[in-house]
């Protein structure tokens, strides 16, 4: 595979040498594009020797070959490591004032960015907004590791280990084994109104469902996402439809199901909704010290899909999720198997939320069980979990 490695001007630039070495040892062709500032930290000669390729960051040499377009188009994968705060700002703004910036804009290859900077710079509102922008465009931005930084200080900001960067990057270059498949994914957490101001909701961030949708797009699927309360979600290459309540979600699922090859039910759907939603704001002064809300059961969307698939003989694979407070791996497996049985879906993806580290986190630890009893455990980024879920789905 042809990998473009962008290196920007931070102290961690020297770690690019390990990334180059690991990639070339694995048989990949590496073209390094440092920024001018990166060359203050590491020499072009070192980068050339390790990559077995010439290194020329100048946009204005070799112009006749239109090298930024050639490099961008021929890349199978682009990694930027380390990425400085300044690089993140330029990339988020689409600024192409050097070779790396031009190549990034000229390429359709998947991009992984591994930032490294001081904690304060990583947490700065400008950097946070730039990272959000890039992630919304489908660019994989790793969260820096915590540990010793350049000075005496420690905190979040270290470049992740080269092995981790490469693993995450290679996971982006997936085969297009889902080409043409239509996949409906629900994501987020439904909110059930109490009155025009309050609702009953849950902690789901939608990140796992969104990671699945993005991964499915990368693998060639035609993806529709029913997003429950995930803000202004955009996934390039996918259709995103807002479905904020269980009833709205069920309506959309019923409408879209017939045309799908798979239904992935990653949303946390509220099991109950308020029976009598107040049309006006409930006033504390009129309610007294206690209120009773009468709740009625929401439809179980996944179970409904499974029975429709059976009744109408639809060729749709179904994947359910189970967020359980299990406490142990064994208990989680038992709960997951029970849920697989009760929902009747083809695959169940279970995780233990006892420590509540899963909600909103970038990582997940999931146990995936198929109807024929095959168990797969995967711990890693939500993208890594998405990739394994889709491997299993593709196998079906
Ligand atoms: O029963 P439980 O809520 O744990 O089941 C979780 C799975 O069922 C998830 O895949 C979720 O999307 C789905 N579900 C649903 N409709 C509901 C509740 C859950 O589709 N009302």
Coordinates of C-alpha atoms and ligand atoms in Angstrom, one line a residue:
X1 CA 0.0 0.0 0.0
X2 CA 1.1 3.6 -0.7
X3 CA 1.2 5.6 2.5
X4 CA 1.8 9.3 2.6
X5 CA 3.1 10.3 6.0
X6 CA 2.8 14.0 6.9
X7 CA 5.1 15.2 9.7
X8 CA 4.5 18.6 11.2
X9 CA 6.7 20.7 13.4
X10 CA 6.6 19.4 17.0
X11 CA 9.1 17.8 19.3
X12 CA 7.5 14.4 18.6
X13 CA 8.5 14.6 15.0
X14 CA 11.4 12.3 15.8
X15 CA 8.9 9.6 16.5
X16 CA 8.0 9.7 12.8
X17 CA 11.1 7.6 12.3
X18 CA 9.5 4.6 14.1
X19 CA 6.3 5.0 12.2
X20 CA 8.2 4.9 8.9
X21 CA 10.3 1.9 9.9
X22 CA 7.2 -0.1 11.0
X23 CA 5.4 0.7 7.8
X24 CA 8.2 -0.1 5.5
X25 CA 8.9 -3.3 7.4
X26 CA 5.3 -4.3 6.9
X27 CA 5.9 -3.9 3.1
X28 CA 4.2 -0.5 2.6
X29 CA 5.7 2.2 0.3
X30 CA 6.1 5.4 2.4
X31 CA 6.3 8.9 1.0
X32 CA 7.1 11.4 3.8
X33 CA 6.0 15.0 3.5
X34 CA 7.3 17.1 6.3
X35 CA 6.3 20.7 6.8
X36 CA 9.2 23.2 6.8
X37 CA 8.9 23.4 10.5
X38 CA 9.1 19.7 10.9
X39 CA 12.6 19.9 9.3
X40 CA 13.7 22.0 12.3
X41 CA 13.2 18.9 14.4
X42 CA 14.2 16.1 12.1
X43 CA 16.4 16.0 9.0
X44 CA 15.2 15.2 5.5
X45 CA 18.2 12.8 5.1
X46 CA 16.9 10.7 8.0
X47 CA 13.4 10.6 6.6
X48 CA 14.8 9.7 3.1
X49 CA 17.0 6.9 4.4
X50 CA 14.3 5.3 6.4
X51 CA 11.5 5.6 3.8
X52 CA 13.8 4.7 0.8
X53 CA 12.1 7.7 -0.9
X54 CA 13.0 11.2 -1.7
X55 CA 11.8 13.9 0.6
X56 CA 11.0 17.4 -0.8
X57 CA 8.5 19.4 1.1
X58 CA 8.7 22.3 -1.4
X59 CA 5.5 22.8 -3.3
X60 CA 7.3 24.7 -6.1
X61 CA 9.9 22.1 -7.2
X62 CA 9.1 19.5 -9.8
X63 CA 6.0 21.5 -10.7
X64 CA 5.6 19.9 -14.1
X65 CA 4.6 16.6 -12.5
X66 CA 1.8 18.4 -10.6
X67 CA 3.1 16.4 -7.6
X68 CA 0.5 17.5 -5.0
X69 CA -2.3 16.0 -7.2
X70 CA -0.2 12.9 -8.1
X71 CA 0.7 12.3 -4.5
X72 CA -2.8 12.8 -3.3
X73 CA -4.4 10.6 -5.9
X74 CA -2.0 7.8 -5.6
X75 CA -2.1 7.6 -1.8
X76 CA -4.0 4.7 -0.4
X77 CA -3.7 6.1 3.1
X78 CA -2.5 9.4 4.7
X79 CA -1.2 9.6 8.2
X80 CA -0.2 12.9 9.8
X81 CA 1.9 12.3 12.9
X82 CA 2.7 14.3 14.9
X83 CA 0.0 16.9 14.1
X84 CA 0.5 20.3 15.8
X85 CA -2.3 22.6 16.9
X86 CA -1.3 24.9 14.0
X87 CA -1.6 22.0 11.5
X88 CA -5.1 21.1 12.9
X89 CA -6.2 24.7 12.4
X90 CA -4.9 24.9 8.8
X91 CA -6.4 21.5 7.9
X92 CA -9.8 22.3 9.5
X93 CA -9.8 25.6 7.5
X94 CA -8.8 23.8 4.3
X95 CA -5.6 26.0 3.9
X96 CA -3.3 24.6 1.3
X97 CA -0.2 26.7 1.6
X98 CA 2.4 23.9 1.6
X99 CA 2.8 20.5 -0.1
X100 CA 1.1 18.6 2.8
X101 CA -1.9 20.9 2.8
X102 CA -2.3 20.5 -1.0
X103 CA -1.9 16.7 -1.0
X104 CA -4.6 16.4 1.8
X105 CA -7.1 18.5 -0.3
X106 CA -6.2 16.6 -3.5
X107 CA -6.8 13.2 -2.0
X108 CA -9.8 10.9 -1.4
X109 CA -7.7 8.5 0.7
X110 CA -8.7 7.9 4.3
X111 CA -6.7 10.2 6.7
X112 CA -5.6 9.6 10.2
X113 CA -4.3 12.5 12.3
X114 CA -2.3 11.9 15.5
X115 CA -2.0 15.2 17.4
X116 CA 0.7 15.9 20.0
X117 CA 1.0 19.1 22.0
X118 CA 0.8 20.5 25.5
X119 CA -2.4 19.7 27.4
X120 CA -3.4 23.4 27.4
X121 CA -3.1 23.6 23.7
X122 CA -5.1 20.4 23.2
X123 CA -7.8 21.7 25.5
X124 CA -7.9 25.1 24.0
X125 CA -11.4 25.9 22.6
X126 CA -9.9 26.6 19.1
X127 CA -8.2 23.2 19.0
X128 CA -11.3 21.5 20.3
X129 CA -13.4 23.1 17.6
X130 CA -10.9 22.2 14.9
X131 CA -10.8 18.6 16.0
X132 CA -14.6 18.4 16.0
X133 CA -14.7 19.9 12.5
X134 CA -12.2 17.3 11.2
X135 CA -13.9 14.4 12.9
X136 CA -17.3 15.5 11.4
X137 CA -15.7 15.3 8.0
X138 CA -14.8 11.7 8.6
X139 CA -11.1 12.2 9.4
X140 CA -9.9 10.0 12.2
X141 CA -8.3 12.2 14.8
X142 CA -6.6 10.2 17.6
X143 CA -6.8 11.5 21.1
X144 CA -3.3 12.1 22.4
X145 CA -2.0 9.9 25.2
X146 CA -1.5 11.1 28.7
X147 CA 2.0 11.1 30.2
X148 CA 5.3 13.0 30.3
X149 CA 5.4 16.0 28.0
X150 CA 8.3 18.0 26.7
X151 CA 9.1 20.0 29.9
X152 CA 8.7 19.0 33.5
X153 CA 4.9 18.7 33.0
X154 CA 2.7 15.7 32.5
X155 CA -0.8 15.5 31.0
X156 CA -2.8 14.6 27.9
X157 CA -0.8 15.6 24.8
X158 CA 1.7 12.8 24.1
X159 CA 1.8 11.3 20.6
X160 CA 0.3 7.8 20.9
X161 CA 2.7 4.9 20.4
X162 CA 3.7 4.3 16.7
X163 CA 2.2 0.8 16.8
X164 CA -1.1 2.3 18.0
X165 CA -1.1 5.0 15.2
X166 CA -0.4 2.4 12.5
X167 CA -3.1 0.0 13.8
X168 CA -5.7 2.8 13.8
X169 CA -4.6 4.0 10.4
X170 CA -4.6 0.6 8.7
X171 CA -8.1 0.0 10.2
X172 CA -9.2 2.9 8.0
X173 CA -8.2 1.2 4.8
X174 CA -10.8 -1.4 4.7
X175 CA -11.9 -3.6 1.8
X176 CA -15.0 -2.5 0.1
X177 CA -16.7 -5.7 1.1
X178 CA -20.0 -4.0 1.7
X179 CA -20.1 -2.3 -1.7
X180 CA -23.7 -1.6 -2.7
X181 CA -25.2 -3.0 0.5
X182 CA -27.9 -0.9 2.1
X183 CA -27.5 -0.5 5.9
X184 CA -29.8 1.2 8.2
X185 CA -28.2 2.3 11.5
X186 CA -29.9 3.8 14.5
X187 CA -27.7 5.9 16.8
X188 CA -27.9 8.1 19.9
X189 CA -30.4 8.1 22.7
X190 CA -34.1 8.9 22.3
X191 CA -35.7 11.6 24.4
X192 CA -39.3 11.3 25.5
X193 CA -41.0 14.6 26.3
X194 CA -42.6 15.4 29.6
X195 CA -43.6 18.9 28.6
X196 CA -42.1 21.3 26.0
X197 CA -39.1 21.8 28.2
X198 CA -38.3 18.5 30.0
X199 CA -37.7 15.0 28.8
X200 CA -36.7 11.5 29.9
X201 CA -33.5 10.5 28.2
X202 CA -30.3 8.5 28.6
X203 CA -26.5 8.9 28.5
X204 CA -25.9 7.5 25.0
X205 CA -23.7 9.8 22.9
X206 CA -24.3 8.0 19.7
X207 CA -20.5 7.6 19.0
X208 CA -20.6 3.8 18.6
X209 CA -23.5 4.0 16.1
X210 CA -21.8 6.8 14.2
X211 CA -18.5 4.9 14.1
X212 CA -20.4 2.0 12.6
X213 CA -22.1 4.2 10.0
X214 CA -18.7 5.8 9.0
X215 CA -17.0 2.5 8.8
X216 CA -19.8 1.0 6.7
X217 CA -19.6 4.0 4.3
X218 CA -15.8 3.4 4.0
X219 CA -16.5 -0.2 3.1
X220 CA -18.8 0.8 0.3
X221 CA -22.3 0.5 1.9
X222 CA -25.2 2.8 1.2
X223 CA -25.8 4.0 4.8
X224 CA -28.8 5.7 6.3
X225 CA -28.5 6.8 9.9
X226 CA -31.5 7.5 12.2
X227 CA -29.9 9.9 14.7
X228 CA -31.5 10.4 18.0
X229 CA -30.4 13.7 19.5
X230 CA -26.8 13.8 18.1
X231 CA -26.8 17.5 17.4
X232 CA -25.9 18.5 13.8
X233 CA -24.5 15.2 12.8
X234 CA -23.0 14.9 9.3
X235 CA -21.5 11.8 7.9
X236 CA -20.1 12.3 4.4
X237 CA -21.4 9.6 2.1
X238 CA -24.4 8.7 4.4
X239 CA -27.9 10.0 4.7
X240 CA -28.7 11.2 8.2
X241 CA -32.3 11.6 9.4
X242 CA -33.2 12.9 12.8
X243 CA -35.4 10.6 14.8
X244 CA -35.4 12.0 18.4
X245 CA -38.2 9.9 20.0
X246 CA -38.9 6.2 19.9
X247 CA -42.1 6.7 18.0
X248 CA -40.3 8.8 15.4
X249 CA -37.6 6.2 15.1
X250 CA -40.0 3.4 14.7
X251 CA -41.9 5.3 12.0
X252 CA -38.7 5.8 10.0
X253 CA -37.5 2.3 10.5
X254 CA -40.8 0.9 9.3
X255 CA -40.7 3.2 6.3
X256 CA -37.1 2.3 5.3
X257 CA -36.7 -1.4 6.3
X258 CA -37.9 -3.0 3.1
X259 CA -35.0 -1.6 1.1
X260 CA -32.2 -2.6 3.5
X261 CA -29.7 -5.5 3.6
X262 CA -29.0 -4.9 7.3
X263 CA -30.5 -3.1 10.3
X264 CA -28.1 -2.1 13.1
X265 CA -29.9 -1.0 16.2
X266 CA -27.2 0.9 18.0
X267 CA -29.5 3.5 19.5
X268 CA -30.5 3.5 23.2
X269 CA -34.2 3.6 22.8
X270 CA -36.2 4.7 25.8
X271 CA -38.3 1.8 26.9
X272 CA -41.1 4.0 28.1
X273 CA -42.6 7.4 27.2
X274 CA -44.9 9.8 29.1
X275 CA -48.5 8.9 28.6
X276 CA -49.9 12.4 28.9
X277 CA -47.3 15.0 27.6
X278 CA -48.2 18.4 28.9
X279 CA -48.6 20.9 26.1
X280 CA -47.4 23.7 28.4
X281 CA -44.5 23.9 30.8
X282 CA -45.3 22.2 34.1
X283 CA -45.0 24.7 36.9
X284 CA -43.4 23.6 40.1
X285 CA -45.6 26.0 42.1
X286 CA -48.7 24.1 40.9
X287 CA -47.2 20.6 41.2
X288 CA -46.5 20.4 45.0
X289 CA -43.8 18.1 46.4
X290 CA -44.4 15.0 44.4
X291 CA -45.5 14.3 40.9
X292 CA -46.5 11.1 39.3
X293 CA -45.8 10.6 35.7
X294 CA -47.7 7.8 34.0
X295 CA -45.3 6.0 31.6
X296 CA -46.4 3.7 28.8
X297 CA -44.2 1.2 27.0
X298 CA -42.6 2.2 23.8
X299 CA -42.5 -0.2 20.9
X300 CA -39.5 -2.5 20.9
X301 CA -38.2 -1.4 17.5
X302 CA -35.6 -4.1 17.1
X303 CA -38.0 -6.9 18.1
X304 CA -40.5 -5.4 15.7
X305 CA -38.0 -5.5 12.9
X306 CA -37.1 -9.1 13.6
X307 CA -40.7 -10.2 13.5
X308 CA -41.3 -8.3 10.2
X309 CA -38.3 -9.8 8.7
X310 CA -39.7 -13.3 9.5
X311 CA -43.3 -12.6 8.5
X312 CA -42.5 -10.8 5.3
X313 CA -39.5 -13.1 4.5
X314 CA -37.2 -10.0 4.1
X315 CA -33.5 -10.6 3.3
X316 CA -32.3 -8.3 6.1
X317 CA -29.6 -9.1 8.7
X318 CA -30.3 -7.7 12.2
X319 CA -27.8 -6.5 14.8
X320 CA -28.9 -5.5 18.3
X321 CA -27.0 -3.9 21.1
X322 CA -27.1 -4.6 24.8
X323 CA -25.7 -2.2 27.4
X324 CA -25.7 -4.1 30.6
X325 CA -24.5 -3.6 34.2
X326 CA -23.1 -7.1 34.3
X327 CA -20.1 -6.8 36.5
X328 CA -18.1 -9.7 35.0
X329 CA -17.3 -11.0 31.6
X330 CA -19.2 -14.2 32.4
X331 CA -22.3 -12.4 33.5
X332 CA -22.1 -10.1 30.4
X333 CA -22.0 -13.2 28.1
X334 CA -25.0 -14.7 29.9
X335 CA -27.0 -11.5 29.6
X336 CA -26.0 -11.1 26.0
X337 CA -27.1 -14.6 25.1
X338 CA -30.4 -14.0 26.8
X339 CA -30.9 -10.8 24.9
X340 CA -30.0 -12.4 21.6
X341 CA -32.7 -15.0 22.3
X342 CA -35.4 -12.5 23.4
X343 CA -34.8 -10.1 20.6
X344 CA -34.3 -12.8 17.9
X345 CA -31.7 -10.8 16.0
X346 CA -28.8 -12.3 14.1
X347 CA -26.0 -10.6 16.2
X348 CA -25.8 -9.0 19.6
X349 CA -23.1 -6.5 20.6
X350 CA -22.9 -6.3 24.3
X351 CA -21.0 -4.1 26.6
X352 CA -20.7 -3.6 30.3
X353 CA -21.7 -0.1 31.4
X354 CA -21.3 -0.7 35.1
X355 CA -18.3 1.6 35.3
X356 CA -20.1 4.0 32.9
X357 CA -16.8 4.4 31.0
X358 CA -18.5 3.5 27.7
X359 CA -21.0 6.4 27.4
X360 CA -19.4 9.3 25.5
X361 CA -15.9 7.6 25.5
X362 CA -13.8 7.1 22.5
X363 CA -13.1 3.4 23.5
X364 CA -15.4 0.5 23.9
X365 CA -15.0 -3.1 25.1
X366 CA -17.6 -5.3 23.5
X367 CA -18.6 -8.9 23.3
X368 CA -20.2 -9.8 20.0
X369 CA -22.3 -13.0 19.8
X370 CA -23.9 -14.4 16.7
X371 CA -27.0 -16.7 16.6
X372 CA -24.8 -19.7 15.9
X373 CA -23.0 -19.1 19.2
X374 CA -19.8 -17.6 18.0
X375 CA -18.3 -15.1 20.5
X376 CA -15.9 -12.3 19.7
X377 CA -14.4 -10.0 22.2
X378 CA -13.1 -6.6 21.0
X379 CA -11.6 -3.8 23.0
X380 CA -10.3 -0.7 21.3
X381 CA -11.6 2.5 19.7
X382 CA -15.2 2.7 18.8
X383 CA -14.0 2.6 15.1
X384 CA -12.1 -0.7 15.9
X385 CA -15.3 -2.1 17.4
X386 CA -17.3 -0.9 14.4
X387 CA -14.9 -2.7 12.1
X388 CA -15.3 -6.0 13.9
X389 CA -19.1 -5.7 14.0
X390 CA -19.1 -5.1 10.2
X391 CA -16.6 -8.0 9.6
X392 CA -19.1 -10.3 11.4
X393 CA -22.1 -8.8 9.5
X394 CA -20.3 -9.1 6.2
X395 CA -19.7 -12.8 7.0
X396 CA -23.5 -13.2 7.3
Ligands
LIG1 O1 -33.9 -4.5 25.8 P1 -32.8 -3.5 25.6 O2 -33.2 -2.0 25.7 O3 -31.6 -3.7 26.4 O4 -32.3 -3.8 24.1 C1 -31.3 -3.1 23.5 C2 -31.5 -3.3 22.0 O5 -32.8 -3.1 21.6 C3 -30.7 -2.2 21.3 O6 -30.3 -2.7 20.0 C4 -31.8 -1.1 21.0 O7 -31.5 -0.3 19.9 C5 -33.1 -2.0 20.9 N1 -34.3 -1.3 21.4 C6 -35.3 -1.0 20.5 N2 -36.5 -0.5 21.0 C7 -36.7 -0.3 22.3 C8 -35.7 -0.6 23.2 C9 -34.5 -1.1 22.7 O8 -35.2 -1.2 19.3 N3 -37.8 0.2 22.7

